[in-house]
Amino acid sequence: MSAPHIIGIDIGGTKCAACLARGGQIVRREDFPTADEPGPDAVLRRLAATAEGLLSRHRVPRERVIGVGVSCGGPLDPEEGLILSPPNLPGWDGVPARRILEQALSLPVRIENDANATAVAEWRLGAGRGFRSLAFLTVGTGIGAGLILDGKLYRGKAGLAGEVGHSTILPDGPLCRCGKRGCLEALASGSSIGRRAQAAAKEHPDSILAGRELTGRDVVEAARAGDALAREALLESARYLGIGIANLLQILDLERVILGTIAVHAGEEYLDAVRTSVREHCWPSICDGVEVVPCGLGDSAQDYAAISLWLE
Ligand SMILES: [Zn+2]
């Protein structure tokens, strides 16, 4: 008997992808730019057609497929299968994604926000294997988290558990895109690293960073090349991220913290600064032995996120 198959669908602001997995391994993946299609209906229909194409090309009969997992930026309603106006998908307001995909593919569909789905993927297949309570934090344009507590994905009453990016770190700190001040996201996200380095470079016009718009990734690259300003901007962010993680540990007493996106590329000095800050701001009885590690699935985490929703 061959292992069961799963279809994974990733809906992103830039790209959408469908993949076919067998026994937890991705067999084949295809993507297209989200902007190629005029709206949510057309995107979902194309994703269903792409999945259909993968099944027929790999000669997988429908009864061999246990289900379709969908990972998409939040907010969304996993119970009702609705996508609710994610900031990176303008025009996707109350889209019944599960119903549309179930009708198109005649298969059961599970849908989860991308931070939660990636937390499940890391727990099942990546750096969280064998643990019962962990947090996965994505540190990119924003900061989001997925929480596995006592061996189960924790969603909270409205599916908003894990919005640690908007916990307050500095009450008089910089304005966050959510409207509050001093949120963790405004101090430690990739975008905030770019802004911090840009502000510092204004006072050092001879810096290689001066006079241009900077993303978190630009700063990571400059820091890797030995630029002192970039390094300092990155390390300051790491200290704030450590405070956010310490607060999370202090409340949830987790076994492990897994970091994605920028943390995967920023290098050991950044990770060490995060770890030092965690120890400074958390009780030893809570943080001793708790490792803060980069995600185990690396840049493929997104692909595994969707299929992991069916890996029970
Ligand atoms: Zn905020």
Coordinates of C-alpha atoms and ligand atoms in Angstrom, one line a residue:
M1 CA 0.0 0.0 0.0
S2 CA 1.3 3.4 -0.9
A3 CA 1.3 6.3 1.6
P4 CA -1.7 8.7 1.5
H5 CA -1.5 11.8 -0.6
I6 CA -2.3 15.4 0.5
I7 CA -2.8 18.5 -1.6
G8 CA -1.3 21.7 -0.1
I9 CA -2.4 25.1 -1.2
D10 CA -0.6 28.3 -0.2
I11 CA -2.4 31.6 -0.8
G12 CA 0.0 34.6 -0.6
G13 CA -0.1 38.2 -1.5
T14 CA 2.6 37.8 -4.2
K15 CA 2.4 34.1 -5.2
C16 CA -0.1 31.2 -4.9
A17 CA 1.1 27.6 -4.9
A18 CA -0.4 24.2 -5.1
C19 CA 1.6 21.1 -4.2
L20 CA 1.1 17.3 -4.1
A21 CA 2.6 15.5 -1.1
R22 CA 2.9 11.8 -0.3
G23 CA 3.7 10.5 3.2
G24 CA 4.7 14.0 4.3
Q25 CA 7.1 14.6 1.4
I26 CA 6.4 17.1 -1.4
V27 CA 6.3 15.4 -4.7
R28 CA 5.7 18.4 -6.9
R29 CA 4.8 22.1 -6.5
E30 CA 3.6 24.7 -8.9
D31 CA 3.0 28.4 -8.4
F32 CA 1.7 31.5 -10.2
P33 CA 1.7 35.2 -9.4
T34 CA -1.5 36.1 -7.4
A35 CA -1.9 39.3 -9.5
D36 CA -2.3 37.1 -12.7
E37 CA -5.9 36.5 -11.8
P38 CA -8.6 39.2 -11.5
G39 CA -9.9 38.2 -8.0
P40 CA -10.4 35.6 -5.3
D41 CA -12.8 33.4 -7.3
A42 CA -10.4 33.2 -10.3
V43 CA -7.4 32.6 -8.0
L44 CA -9.2 29.7 -6.2
R45 CA -10.4 28.2 -9.4
R46 CA -6.8 28.3 -10.9
L47 CA -5.5 26.7 -7.7
A48 CA -8.1 23.9 -7.9
A49 CA -7.2 23.4 -11.6
T50 CA -3.4 23.3 -10.7
A51 CA -4.1 20.7 -8.0
E52 CA -6.3 18.7 -10.4
G53 CA -3.4 18.8 -13.0
L54 CA -0.9 17.5 -10.4
L55 CA -3.2 14.6 -9.5
S56 CA -3.7 13.5 -13.1
R57 CA -0.1 13.9 -14.1
H58 CA 1.1 11.8 -11.2
R59 CA -1.8 9.4 -11.7
V60 CA -3.1 9.7 -8.2
P61 CA -6.8 8.6 -7.9
R62 CA -9.0 10.8 -5.7
E63 CA -9.5 8.1 -3.1
R64 CA -5.8 8.1 -2.4
V65 CA -6.0 11.8 -1.3
I66 CA -6.9 12.3 2.4
G67 CA -7.5 16.1 2.0
V68 CA -6.5 19.6 1.0
G69 CA -4.7 21.9 3.4
V70 CA -4.8 25.6 2.8
S71 CA -2.4 28.1 4.4
C72 CA -3.3 31.8 4.0
G73 CA -2.4 35.1 5.7
G74 CA -4.9 35.9 8.5
P75 CA -7.4 37.0 9.7
L76 CA -9.5 34.0 8.7
D77 CA -12.1 31.8 10.2
P78 CA -10.9 28.1 10.2
E79 CA -14.3 26.8 11.5
E80 CA -16.3 28.4 8.7
G81 CA -13.5 28.2 6.1
L82 CA -13.6 32.0 5.4
I83 CA -10.8 34.3 4.4
L84 CA -11.4 37.6 6.2
S85 CA -9.6 40.6 4.6
P86 CA -5.9 39.8 5.1
P87 CA -3.8 42.9 4.8
N88 CA -1.7 41.3 2.0
L89 CA -4.7 40.2 -0.1
P90 CA -6.8 43.3 -0.9
G91 CA -10.3 42.5 -2.0
W92 CA -10.4 39.1 -0.2
D93 CA -13.2 40.1 2.1
G94 CA -15.2 37.1 3.6
V95 CA -14.2 34.7 0.8
P96 CA -15.7 31.2 1.4
A97 CA -12.4 29.6 0.3
R98 CA -13.2 26.2 1.8
R99 CA -16.6 25.9 0.1
I100 CA -15.2 26.9 -3.3
L101 CA -12.3 24.5 -3.1
E102 CA -14.4 21.6 -1.7
Q103 CA -16.8 22.0 -4.6
A104 CA -14.1 22.3 -7.2
L105 CA -12.0 19.4 -6.0
S106 CA -14.6 17.1 -4.3
L107 CA -12.2 16.7 -1.4
P108 CA -12.3 17.8 2.3
V109 CA -10.5 21.1 2.9
R110 CA -8.9 22.5 6.1
I111 CA -7.8 26.1 6.2
E112 CA -5.5 27.8 8.7
N113 CA -3.6 31.1 8.9
D114 CA 0.0 30.8 7.8
A115 CA 1.6 31.3 11.2
N116 CA -0.5 28.6 12.7
A117 CA 0.0 26.3 9.8
T118 CA 3.8 26.8 9.9
A119 CA 3.8 26.1 13.6
V120 CA 2.1 22.8 12.9
A121 CA 4.6 22.0 10.1
E122 CA 7.5 22.8 12.4
W123 CA 6.0 20.7 15.2
R124 CA 5.2 17.7 12.9
L125 CA 8.2 17.8 10.6
G126 CA 10.8 20.4 11.6
A127 CA 12.5 21.9 14.7
G128 CA 9.6 21.2 17.0
R129 CA 9.4 17.4 16.6
G130 CA 8.9 15.7 20.0
F131 CA 7.8 18.8 21.9
R132 CA 4.3 19.4 23.4
S133 CA 4.4 23.1 23.9
L134 CA 6.1 25.5 21.6
A135 CA 5.8 28.8 19.7
F136 CA 6.7 29.5 16.1
L137 CA 7.4 33.2 15.4
T138 CA 7.7 34.5 11.9
V139 CA 9.9 37.7 11.8
G140 CA 9.3 39.2 8.4
T141 CA 7.4 42.3 7.3
G142 CA 5.4 41.7 10.5
I143 CA 5.7 39.4 13.5
G144 CA 3.2 36.6 14.0
A145 CA 3.2 33.5 16.0
G146 CA 1.6 30.1 16.0
L147 CA 1.2 28.3 19.4
I148 CA 1.2 24.6 20.1
L149 CA 0.1 24.1 23.7
D150 CA -0.1 20.7 25.4
G151 CA 0.1 18.9 22.1
K152 CA -2.5 20.9 20.3
L153 CA -2.7 24.0 18.1
Y154 CA -4.1 26.9 20.2
R155 CA -6.3 29.3 18.3
G156 CA -7.9 31.4 21.1
K157 CA -11.6 32.5 21.2
A158 CA -11.5 34.4 17.9
G159 CA -8.5 32.7 16.2
L160 CA -6.3 35.6 17.2
A161 CA -4.0 33.7 19.6
G162 CA -0.3 34.4 18.9
E163 CA -0.6 38.0 17.9
V164 CA 2.5 38.6 19.9
G165 CA 3.7 41.1 17.3
H166 CA 1.3 43.6 18.8
S167 CA 2.1 43.1 22.5
T168 CA 3.4 46.3 23.9
I169 CA 7.2 46.5 24.6
L170 CA 7.8 50.3 24.8
P171 CA 4.6 52.3 25.6
D172 CA 6.1 55.5 24.1
G173 CA 7.9 53.6 21.3
P174 CA 7.5 54.0 17.5
L175 CA 4.0 53.9 15.9
C176 CA 3.0 50.5 14.7
R177 CA 0.9 49.8 11.6
C178 CA -1.9 48.6 13.9
G179 CA -2.2 52.1 15.4
K180 CA -0.6 51.3 18.8
R181 CA 2.8 52.5 19.9
G182 CA 5.8 50.4 20.8
C183 CA 4.5 47.0 19.6
L184 CA 7.0 44.2 19.3
E185 CA 6.5 44.4 15.5
A186 CA 7.3 48.1 15.4
L187 CA 10.6 47.3 17.2
A188 CA 11.8 44.0 15.9
S189 CA 10.2 43.1 12.5
G190 CA 12.1 43.1 9.3
S191 CA 10.5 46.4 8.2
S192 CA 11.5 48.0 11.6
I193 CA 15.1 46.8 11.2
G194 CA 15.1 48.6 7.8
R195 CA 13.7 51.8 9.2
R196 CA 16.1 51.7 12.2
A197 CA 19.1 51.3 9.9
Q198 CA 17.8 54.0 7.6
A199 CA 17.5 56.5 10.5
A200 CA 21.0 55.6 11.7
A201 CA 22.5 56.0 8.2
K202 CA 21.1 59.6 8.0
E203 CA 23.6 60.6 10.6
H204 CA 26.4 58.8 8.8
P205 CA 26.2 60.0 5.2
D206 CA 29.3 58.1 4.3
S207 CA 27.7 54.8 5.2
I208 CA 27.0 52.3 2.5
L209 CA 23.4 52.3 3.8
A210 CA 22.9 56.1 3.4
G211 CA 20.4 57.6 1.0
R212 CA 18.3 54.6 0.2
E213 CA 15.2 52.7 1.3
L214 CA 16.2 49.7 3.3
T215 CA 14.4 46.4 3.9
G216 CA 15.3 44.0 6.8
R217 CA 17.0 41.8 4.2
D218 CA 19.2 44.7 3.0
V219 CA 20.3 45.2 6.6
V220 CA 21.0 41.5 7.1
E221 CA 23.2 41.5 4.0
A222 CA 25.1 44.6 5.0
A223 CA 25.7 43.2 8.5
R224 CA 27.0 40.0 7.0
A225 CA 29.4 42.1 4.9
G226 CA 30.7 43.7 8.2
D227 CA 28.8 47.0 8.2
A228 CA 28.8 48.3 11.8
L229 CA 25.6 50.4 11.4
A230 CA 23.7 47.5 10.0
R231 CA 25.1 45.2 12.7
E232 CA 23.9 47.6 15.5
A233 CA 20.4 48.0 14.0
L234 CA 20.1 44.2 13.8
L235 CA 21.3 43.6 17.3
E236 CA 19.0 46.2 18.8
S237 CA 16.1 44.5 17.1
A238 CA 17.3 41.2 18.5
R239 CA 17.2 42.6 22.0
Y240 CA 13.6 43.7 21.6
L241 CA 12.7 40.3 20.0
G242 CA 14.2 38.7 23.1
I243 CA 12.0 40.7 25.4
G244 CA 8.9 39.7 23.4
I245 CA 9.9 36.0 23.6
A246 CA 10.7 36.3 27.3
N247 CA 7.2 37.6 27.9
L248 CA 5.7 34.8 26.0
L249 CA 7.8 32.2 28.0
Q250 CA 6.9 33.9 31.2
I251 CA 3.2 33.5 30.4
L252 CA 3.2 30.1 28.7
D253 CA 6.2 28.2 30.1
L254 CA 7.0 26.7 26.7
E255 CA 9.6 24.0 25.8
R256 CA 11.0 25.6 22.6
V257 CA 10.8 28.7 20.5
I258 CA 11.3 28.4 16.7
L259 CA 12.0 31.5 14.6
G260 CA 11.3 31.8 10.9
T261 CA 12.0 34.3 8.0
I262 CA 14.7 36.8 8.9
A263 CA 16.0 34.8 11.8
V264 CA 16.9 32.0 9.4
H265 CA 19.2 34.4 7.4
A266 CA 20.4 36.8 10.1
G267 CA 23.1 34.5 11.4
E268 CA 24.4 33.3 14.8
E269 CA 25.3 36.8 16.2
Y270 CA 21.7 37.9 15.9
L271 CA 20.4 34.6 17.4
D272 CA 22.8 34.9 20.3
A273 CA 21.7 38.4 21.0
V274 CA 18.0 37.2 21.0
R275 CA 19.0 34.4 23.4
T276 CA 20.9 36.7 25.7
S277 CA 18.0 39.1 25.9
V278 CA 15.6 36.2 26.6
R279 CA 17.7 35.2 29.6
E280 CA 17.9 38.8 30.8
H281 CA 14.1 39.2 30.9
C282 CA 12.8 35.8 31.9
W283 CA 13.1 33.7 35.1
P284 CA 15.8 31.1 34.9
S285 CA 13.3 28.5 36.2
I286 CA 11.3 29.2 33.1
C287 CA 13.9 29.8 30.3
D288 CA 16.7 27.4 31.4
G289 CA 17.0 24.7 28.8
V290 CA 14.5 26.3 26.5
E291 CA 16.2 26.6 23.1
V292 CA 15.5 29.5 20.7
V293 CA 16.2 28.0 17.3
P294 CA 15.8 28.8 13.6
C295 CA 13.0 26.9 11.8
G296 CA 14.0 23.4 10.7
L297 CA 12.1 23.5 7.3
G298 CA 13.9 26.7 6.2
D299 CA 12.6 28.3 3.1
S300 CA 10.3 25.3 2.4
A301 CA 8.3 25.9 5.6
Q302 CA 5.5 27.6 3.6
D303 CA 5.1 24.5 1.4
Y304 CA 4.9 22.1 4.3
A305 CA 2.6 24.4 6.3
A306 CA -0.5 23.6 4.2
I307 CA 0.1 19.8 4.0
S308 CA 0.9 19.6 7.7
L309 CA -2.8 20.3 8.5
W310 CA -3.5 16.7 7.5
L311 CA -0.6 15.1 9.2
E312 CA -2.2 13.8 12.3
Ligands
ZN1 ZN 1.0 46.8 16.6

